[in-house]
């Protein structure tokens, strides 16, 4: 049976234990995206899920920067970096998908943030803005022209992925019910939403 959205991919961004309540970098109500994603995923031609997948000494962890606090912003190699609590360390329970997320229909699991020296908010490019993850090639190879976004966190990984998707020429939609943000600094969720809209992302309510 043809999928309802033939050339559309659903991206499920970082729905992992550490981004859900009880996790190391908990997003308020992060777990509530799961039933929404499970409900809509079967309509898409392809579903891709990402995992934030850091080595234990990743540069984005405040723990590796003596004298710096969690949530402080520093500049490393000319790139602004928020210093996060240790999160989504490769192979730990915190990096696992949140229980109940339906992975059966997922055709690709993409792991990002694996280079110690570079963070990767976007599923398309690392934060140096030039190292590709390979996702664009995968989607173009499958003739996908539309990207629907769900997952966590709306004002970081979903936001950067959406902006890159627009730049790469995809029709880009964010499913509002299927995302939640960290809202750091305060107001960041609203700012991200406005910026996405302004840059051509359609927000589906
Ligand atoms: C994320 C902060 C650090 C995200 C990942 O998935 O939005 N945020 N690493
Ligand atoms: Zn991360």
PDB file of C-alpha atoms and ligand atoms in Angstrom:
ATOM      1  CA  UNK A   1       0.000   0.000   0.000  1.00  0.00           C
ATOM      2  CA  UNK A   2       1.339   3.412  -0.904  1.00  0.00           C
ATOM      3  CA  UNK A   3       2.207   5.644   1.991  1.00  0.00           C
ATOM      4  CA  UNK A   4       0.016   8.668   2.420  1.00  0.00           C
ATOM      5  CA  UNK A   5       3.024  10.935   1.932  1.00  0.00           C
ATOM      6  CA  UNK A   6       4.977   9.299  -0.902  1.00  0.00           C
ATOM      7  CA  UNK A   7       8.029  11.542  -0.963  1.00  0.00           C
ATOM      8  CA  UNK A   8       7.950  12.523   2.672  1.00  0.00           C
ATOM      9  CA  UNK A   9      10.245  11.382   5.433  1.00  0.00           C
ATOM     10  CA  UNK A  10       9.449  11.595   9.128  1.00  0.00           C
ATOM     11  CA  UNK A  11      12.507  12.543  11.171  1.00  0.00           C
ATOM     12  CA  UNK A  12      12.335  11.483  14.806  1.00  0.00           C
ATOM     13  CA  UNK A  13      14.987  13.527  16.548  1.00  0.00           C
ATOM     14  CA  UNK A  14      16.720  12.304  19.735  1.00  0.00           C
ATOM     15  CA  UNK A  15      13.788  10.700  21.573  1.00  0.00           C
ATOM     16  CA  UNK A  16      16.167   9.300  24.178  1.00  0.00           C
ATOM     17  CA  UNK A  17      15.988   8.699  27.917  1.00  0.00           C
ATOM     18  CA  UNK A  18      18.387  11.528  28.780  1.00  0.00           C
ATOM     19  CA  UNK A  19      16.107  14.077  27.090  1.00  0.00           C
ATOM     20  CA  UNK A  20      12.990  12.839  28.880  1.00  0.00           C
ATOM     21  CA  UNK A  21      11.874  13.450  32.482  1.00  0.00           C
ATOM     22  CA  UNK A  22      14.331  11.692  34.822  1.00  0.00           C
ATOM     23  CA  UNK A  23      17.152  11.999  32.266  1.00  0.00           C
ATOM     24  CA  UNK A  24      20.409  13.960  32.448  1.00  0.00           C
ATOM     25  CA  UNK A  25      19.281  16.766  30.131  1.00  0.00           C
ATOM     26  CA  UNK A  26      15.593  16.505  30.697  1.00  0.00           C
ATOM     27  CA  UNK A  27      13.181  18.310  28.387  1.00  0.00           C
ATOM     28  CA  UNK A  28       9.866  19.130  30.120  1.00  0.00           C
ATOM     29  CA  UNK A  29       7.166  16.729  28.830  1.00  0.00           C
ATOM     30  CA  UNK A  30       9.729  15.193  26.458  1.00  0.00           C
ATOM     31  CA  UNK A  31       8.100  11.769  26.867  1.00  0.00           C
ATOM     32  CA  UNK A  32       4.785  13.111  25.537  1.00  0.00           C
ATOM     33  CA  UNK A  33       6.093  13.184  21.973  1.00  0.00           C
ATOM     34  CA  UNK A  34       6.182   9.372  21.897  1.00  0.00           C
ATOM     35  CA  UNK A  35       2.456   8.607  21.424  1.00  0.00           C
ATOM     36  CA  UNK A  36       2.202  11.350  18.800  1.00  0.00           C
ATOM     37  CA  UNK A  37       5.122   9.914  16.814  1.00  0.00           C
ATOM     38  CA  UNK A  38       3.815   6.352  17.131  1.00  0.00           C
ATOM     39  CA  UNK A  39       0.433   7.475  15.830  1.00  0.00           C
ATOM     40  CA  UNK A  40       1.661   9.229  12.672  1.00  0.00           C
ATOM     41  CA  UNK A  41       4.768   7.300  11.609  1.00  0.00           C
ATOM     42  CA  UNK A  42       2.983   4.730   9.434  1.00  0.00           C
ATOM     43  CA  UNK A  43       1.837   7.450   7.029  1.00  0.00           C
ATOM     44  CA  UNK A  44       5.334   8.240   5.791  1.00  0.00           C
ATOM     45  CA  UNK A  45       7.324   6.647   2.992  1.00  0.00           C
ATOM     46  CA  UNK A  46      10.387   6.570   5.273  1.00  0.00           C
ATOM     47  CA  UNK A  47      11.065   7.123   8.945  1.00  0.00           C
ATOM     48  CA  UNK A  48      14.528   8.084  10.198  1.00  0.00           C
ATOM     49  CA  UNK A  49      15.348   8.230  13.903  1.00  0.00           C
ATOM     50  CA  UNK A  50      18.412   9.997  15.281  1.00  0.00           C
ATOM     51  CA  UNK A  51      20.359   9.399  18.475  1.00  0.00           C
ATOM     52  CA  UNK A  52      22.628  11.903  20.148  1.00  0.00           C
ATOM     53  CA  UNK A  53      25.608   9.581  20.688  1.00  0.00           C
ATOM     54  CA  UNK A  54      28.542  11.161  22.468  1.00  0.00           C
ATOM     55  CA  UNK A  55      31.869   9.754  23.629  1.00  0.00           C
ATOM     56  CA  UNK A  56      32.265  10.085  27.426  1.00  0.00           C
ATOM     57  CA  UNK A  57      34.725  12.960  27.060  1.00  0.00           C
ATOM     58  CA  UNK A  58      32.701  14.966  24.524  1.00  0.00           C
ATOM     59  CA  UNK A  59      33.612  18.660  24.311  1.00  0.00           C
ATOM     60  CA  UNK A  60      30.003  19.731  24.964  1.00  0.00           C
ATOM     61  CA  UNK A  61      30.130  18.339  28.524  1.00  0.00           C
ATOM     62  CA  UNK A  62      30.767  20.939  31.247  1.00  0.00           C
ATOM     63  CA  UNK A  63      32.522  18.178  33.202  1.00  0.00           C
ATOM     64  CA  UNK A  64      35.481  18.391  30.813  1.00  0.00           C
ATOM     65  CA  UNK A  65      35.967  22.136  31.316  1.00  0.00           C
ATOM     66  CA  UNK A  66      37.298  22.738  34.837  1.00  0.00           C
ATOM     67  CA  UNK A  67      36.013  25.984  36.343  1.00  0.00           C
ATOM     68  CA  UNK A  68      33.034  26.151  33.965  1.00  0.00           C
ATOM     69  CA  UNK A  69      29.440  25.587  34.994  1.00  0.00           C
ATOM     70  CA  UNK A  70      26.716  23.553  33.370  1.00  0.00           C
ATOM     71  CA  UNK A  71      24.746  25.743  30.907  1.00  0.00           C
ATOM     72  CA  UNK A  72      27.585  28.248  30.559  1.00  0.00           C
ATOM     73  CA  UNK A  73      28.395  29.219  26.963  1.00  0.00           C
ATOM     74  CA  UNK A  74      32.011  29.167  25.783  1.00  0.00           C
ATOM     75  CA  UNK A  75      33.715  29.530  22.404  1.00  0.00           C
ATOM     76  CA  UNK A  76      35.709  26.555  21.130  1.00  0.00           C
ATOM     77  CA  UNK A  77      37.516  26.755  17.764  1.00  0.00           C
ATOM     78  CA  UNK A  78      35.403  29.814  16.944  1.00  0.00           C
ATOM     79  CA  UNK A  79      32.132  27.981  17.590  1.00  0.00           C
ATOM     80  CA  UNK A  80      29.724  28.918  20.403  1.00  0.00           C
ATOM     81  CA  UNK A  81      29.132  25.955  22.653  1.00  0.00           C
ATOM     82  CA  UNK A  82      26.641  25.570  25.484  1.00  0.00           C
ATOM     83  CA  UNK A  83      28.192  23.366  28.167  1.00  0.00           C
ATOM     84  CA  UNK A  84      25.678  20.629  28.893  1.00  0.00           C
ATOM     85  CA  UNK A  85      25.513  18.070  31.644  1.00  0.00           C
ATOM     86  CA  UNK A  86      26.978  14.725  30.540  1.00  0.00           C
ATOM     87  CA  UNK A  87      24.245  13.159  28.393  1.00  0.00           C
ATOM     88  CA  UNK A  88      23.622  10.471  25.776  1.00  0.00           C
ATOM     89  CA  UNK A  89      26.962   8.784  26.337  1.00  0.00           C
ATOM     90  CA  UNK A  90      27.459   5.956  23.829  1.00  0.00           C
ATOM     91  CA  UNK A  91      26.170   2.650  25.137  1.00  0.00           C
ATOM     92  CA  UNK A  92      24.562   4.004  28.330  1.00  0.00           C
ATOM     93  CA  UNK A  93      20.878   3.674  29.256  1.00  0.00           C
ATOM     94  CA  UNK A  94      20.514   7.451  28.895  1.00  0.00           C
ATOM     95  CA  UNK A  95      21.345   7.163  25.204  1.00  0.00           C
ATOM     96  CA  UNK A  96      18.704   4.493  24.565  1.00  0.00           C
ATOM     97  CA  UNK A  97      15.467   5.412  22.830  1.00  0.00           C
ATOM     98  CA  UNK A  98      12.667   6.220  25.274  1.00  0.00           C
ATOM     99  CA  UNK A  99      10.677   3.064  26.073  1.00  0.00           C
ATOM    100  CA  UNK A 100       7.563   2.688  23.980  1.00  0.00           C
ATOM    101  CA  UNK A 101       8.872   4.527  20.938  1.00  0.00           C
ATOM    102  CA  UNK A 102       7.896   2.293  18.012  1.00  0.00           C
ATOM    103  CA  UNK A 103      11.081   1.501  16.086  1.00  0.00           C
ATOM    104  CA  UNK A 104       9.651  -1.193  13.806  1.00  0.00           C
ATOM    105  CA  UNK A 105       8.954   1.158  10.920  1.00  0.00           C
ATOM    106  CA  UNK A 106      12.262   3.028  11.231  1.00  0.00           C
ATOM    107  CA  UNK A 107      14.491   2.405   8.205  1.00  0.00           C
ATOM    108  CA  UNK A 108      17.573   4.316   9.363  1.00  0.00           C
ATOM    109  CA  UNK A 109      18.970   5.082  12.806  1.00  0.00           C
ATOM    110  CA  UNK A 110      21.442   7.919  12.490  1.00  0.00           C
ATOM    111  CA  UNK A 111      23.894   8.597  15.320  1.00  0.00           C
ATOM    112  CA  UNK A 112      25.353  12.059  15.631  1.00  0.00           C
ATOM    113  CA  UNK A 113      27.650  13.958  17.951  1.00  0.00           C
ATOM    114  CA  UNK A 114      30.100  11.074  17.804  1.00  0.00           C
ATOM    115  CA  UNK A 115      33.185  13.234  17.219  1.00  0.00           C
ATOM    116  CA  UNK A 116      34.722  14.291  20.540  1.00  0.00           C
ATOM    117  CA  UNK A 117      35.719  17.705  19.167  1.00  0.00           C
ATOM    118  CA  UNK A 118      32.469  18.742  17.445  1.00  0.00           C
ATOM    119  CA  UNK A 119      28.876  18.904  18.628  1.00  0.00           C
ATOM    120  CA  UNK A 120      26.094  18.104  16.173  1.00  0.00           C
ATOM    121  CA  UNK A 121      22.666  19.585  16.821  1.00  0.00           C
ATOM    122  CA  UNK A 122      21.500  19.176  13.231  1.00  0.00           C
ATOM    123  CA  UNK A 123      20.911  15.737  11.758  1.00  0.00           C
ATOM    124  CA  UNK A 124      22.409  17.011   8.477  1.00  0.00           C
ATOM    125  CA  UNK A 125      25.609  18.854   9.464  1.00  0.00           C
ATOM    126  CA  UNK A 126      27.798  18.982  12.549  1.00  0.00           C
ATOM    127  CA  UNK A 127      28.161  22.302  14.357  1.00  0.00           C
ATOM    128  CA  UNK A 128      31.235  23.229  12.280  1.00  0.00           C
ATOM    129  CA  UNK A 129      28.484  23.625   9.616  1.00  0.00           C
ATOM    130  CA  UNK A 130      30.479  21.662   7.011  1.00  0.00           C
ATOM    131  CA  UNK A 131      30.896  18.059   8.152  1.00  0.00           C
ATOM    132  CA  UNK A 132      27.963  16.137   6.679  1.00  0.00           C
ATOM    133  CA  UNK A 133      26.263  13.265   8.498  1.00  0.00           C
ATOM    134  CA  UNK A 134      25.211  11.599   5.230  1.00  0.00           C
ATOM    135  CA  UNK A 135      21.489  12.110   5.833  1.00  0.00           C
ATOM    136  CA  UNK A 136      21.047  14.436   2.854  1.00  0.00           C
ATOM    137  CA  UNK A 137      22.559  11.829   0.517  1.00  0.00           C
ATOM    138  CA  UNK A 138      20.316   9.131   1.958  1.00  0.00           C
ATOM    139  CA  UNK A 139      17.164  11.212   1.495  1.00  0.00           C
ATOM    140  CA  UNK A 140      18.074  12.504  -1.957  1.00  0.00           C
ATOM    141  CA  UNK A 141      18.904   8.941  -3.002  1.00  0.00           C
ATOM    142  CA  UNK A 142      15.355   8.003  -2.048  1.00  0.00           C
ATOM    143  CA  UNK A 143      13.854  11.013  -3.873  1.00  0.00           C
ATOM    144  CA  UNK A 144      12.458  12.458  -0.673  1.00  0.00           C
ATOM    145  CA  UNK A 145      11.436  16.095  -1.122  1.00  0.00           C
ATOM    146  CA  UNK A 146       9.603  16.794   2.131  1.00  0.00           C
ATOM    147  CA  UNK A 147      10.829  16.513   5.710  1.00  0.00           C
ATOM    148  CA  UNK A 148       8.490  16.297   8.694  1.00  0.00           C
ATOM    149  CA  UNK A 149      10.142  16.861  12.054  1.00  0.00           C
ATOM    150  CA  UNK A 150       9.314  15.495  15.481  1.00  0.00           C
ATOM    151  CA  UNK A 151      11.318  14.908  18.655  1.00  0.00           C
ATOM    152  CA  UNK A 152      13.658  16.677  21.063  1.00  0.00           C
ATOM    153  CA  UNK A 153      14.751  19.274  21.737  1.00  0.00           C
ATOM    154  CA  UNK A 154      12.642  21.662  19.705  1.00  0.00           C
ATOM    155  CA  UNK A 155      14.933  24.655  20.275  1.00  0.00           C
ATOM    156  CA  UNK A 156      18.198  22.771  19.597  1.00  0.00           C
ATOM    157  CA  UNK A 157      18.371  19.626  17.504  1.00  0.00           C
ATOM    158  CA  UNK A 158      14.932  19.979  15.881  1.00  0.00           C
ATOM    159  CA  UNK A 159      15.556  23.676  15.189  1.00  0.00           C
ATOM    160  CA  UNK A 160      18.991  23.229  13.579  1.00  0.00           C
ATOM    161  CA  UNK A 161      17.801  20.222  11.592  1.00  0.00           C
ATOM    162  CA  UNK A 162      14.802  22.194  10.278  1.00  0.00           C
ATOM    163  CA  UNK A 163      16.939  25.141   9.162  1.00  0.00           C
ATOM    164  CA  UNK A 164      19.390  22.839   7.379  1.00  0.00           C
ATOM    165  CA  UNK A 165      16.514  20.987   5.696  1.00  0.00           C
ATOM    166  CA  UNK A 166      15.234  24.277   4.249  1.00  0.00           C
ATOM    167  CA  UNK A 167      18.738  25.224   3.066  1.00  0.00           C
ATOM    168  CA  UNK A 168      19.090  21.820   1.397  1.00  0.00           C
ATOM    169  CA  UNK A 169      15.880  22.399  -0.552  1.00  0.00           C
ATOM    170  CA  UNK A 170      13.375  20.232   1.315  1.00  0.00           C
ATOM    171  CA  UNK A 171       9.848  21.325   2.039  1.00  0.00           C
ATOM    172  CA  UNK A 172      10.103  21.375   5.801  1.00  0.00           C
ATOM    173  CA  UNK A 173       7.375  20.929   8.399  1.00  0.00           C
ATOM    174  CA  UNK A 174       7.498  20.735  12.183  1.00  0.00           C
ATOM    175  CA  UNK A 175       4.724  18.773  13.884  1.00  0.00           C
ATOM    176  CA  UNK A 176       4.112  21.008  16.903  1.00  0.00           C
ATOM    177  CA  UNK A 177       2.414  18.323  19.004  1.00  0.00           C
ATOM    178  CA  UNK A 178       5.354  16.013  18.403  1.00  0.00           C
ATOM    179  CA  UNK A 179       8.141  18.285  19.691  1.00  0.00           C
ATOM    180  CA  UNK A 180       9.147  19.762  23.071  1.00  0.00           C
ATOM    181  CA  UNK A 181      11.902  22.257  23.919  1.00  0.00           C
ATOM    182  CA  UNK A 182      14.394  22.825  26.743  1.00  0.00           C
ATOM    183  CA  UNK A 183      13.728  26.591  26.588  1.00  0.00           C
ATOM    184  CA  UNK A 184      17.259  27.519  27.576  1.00  0.00           C
ATOM    185  CA  UNK A 185      17.878  30.402  27.792  1.00  0.00           C
ATOM    186  CA  UNK A 186      14.300  31.294  28.737  1.00  0.00           C
ATOM    187  CA  UNK A 187      12.333  32.357  25.677  1.00  0.00           C
ATOM    188  CA  UNK A 188      14.402  30.148  23.380  1.00  0.00           C
ATOM    189  CA  UNK A 189      11.435  28.016  22.320  1.00  0.00           C
ATOM    190  CA  UNK A 190       9.469  31.037  21.134  1.00  0.00           C
ATOM    191  CA  UNK A 191      12.548  32.454  19.417  1.00  0.00           C
ATOM    192  CA  UNK A 192      13.236  29.159  17.620  1.00  0.00           C
ATOM    193  CA  UNK A 193       9.621  28.902  16.512  1.00  0.00           C
ATOM    194  CA  UNK A 194       9.586  32.436  15.098  1.00  0.00           C
ATOM    195  CA  UNK A 195      12.919  31.972  13.379  1.00  0.00           C
ATOM    196  CA  UNK A 196      11.845  28.688  11.774  1.00  0.00           C
ATOM    197  CA  UNK A 197       8.637  30.255  10.461  1.00  0.00           C
ATOM    198  CA  UNK A 198      10.535  33.220   9.078  1.00  0.00           C
ATOM    199  CA  UNK A 199      12.943  30.909   7.253  1.00  0.00           C
ATOM    200  CA  UNK A 200      10.201  28.963   5.525  1.00  0.00           C
ATOM    201  CA  UNK A 201       9.474  26.099   7.918  1.00  0.00           C
ATOM    202  CA  UNK A 202       5.769  25.317   8.143  1.00  0.00           C
ATOM    203  CA  UNK A 203       4.594  24.680  11.687  1.00  0.00           C
ATOM    204  CA  UNK A 204       1.750  22.168  11.747  1.00  0.00           C
ATOM    205  CA  UNK A 205      -0.549  22.701  14.717  1.00  0.00           C
TER     206      UNK A 205
HETATM  207  C1  LIG B   1      20.445  18.266  22.144  1.00  0.00           C
HETATM  208  C2  LIG B   1      21.578  19.655  23.572  1.00  0.00           C
HETATM  209  C3  LIG B   1      22.689  18.857  23.498  1.00  0.00           C
HETATM  210  C4  LIG B   1      19.186  17.961  21.417  1.00  0.00           C
HETATM  211  C5  LIG B   1      21.559  17.455  22.051  1.00  0.00           C
HETATM  212  O1  LIG B   1      18.933  16.788  21.070  1.00  0.00           O
HETATM  213  O2  LIG B   1      18.411  18.916  21.185  1.00  0.00           O
HETATM  214  N1  LIG B   1      20.478  19.366  22.897  1.00  0.00           N
HETATM  215  N2  LIG B   1      22.662  17.754  22.736  1.00  0.00           N
HETATM  216 ZN1  LIG B   2      24.253  16.352  22.861  1.00  0.00          ZN
END
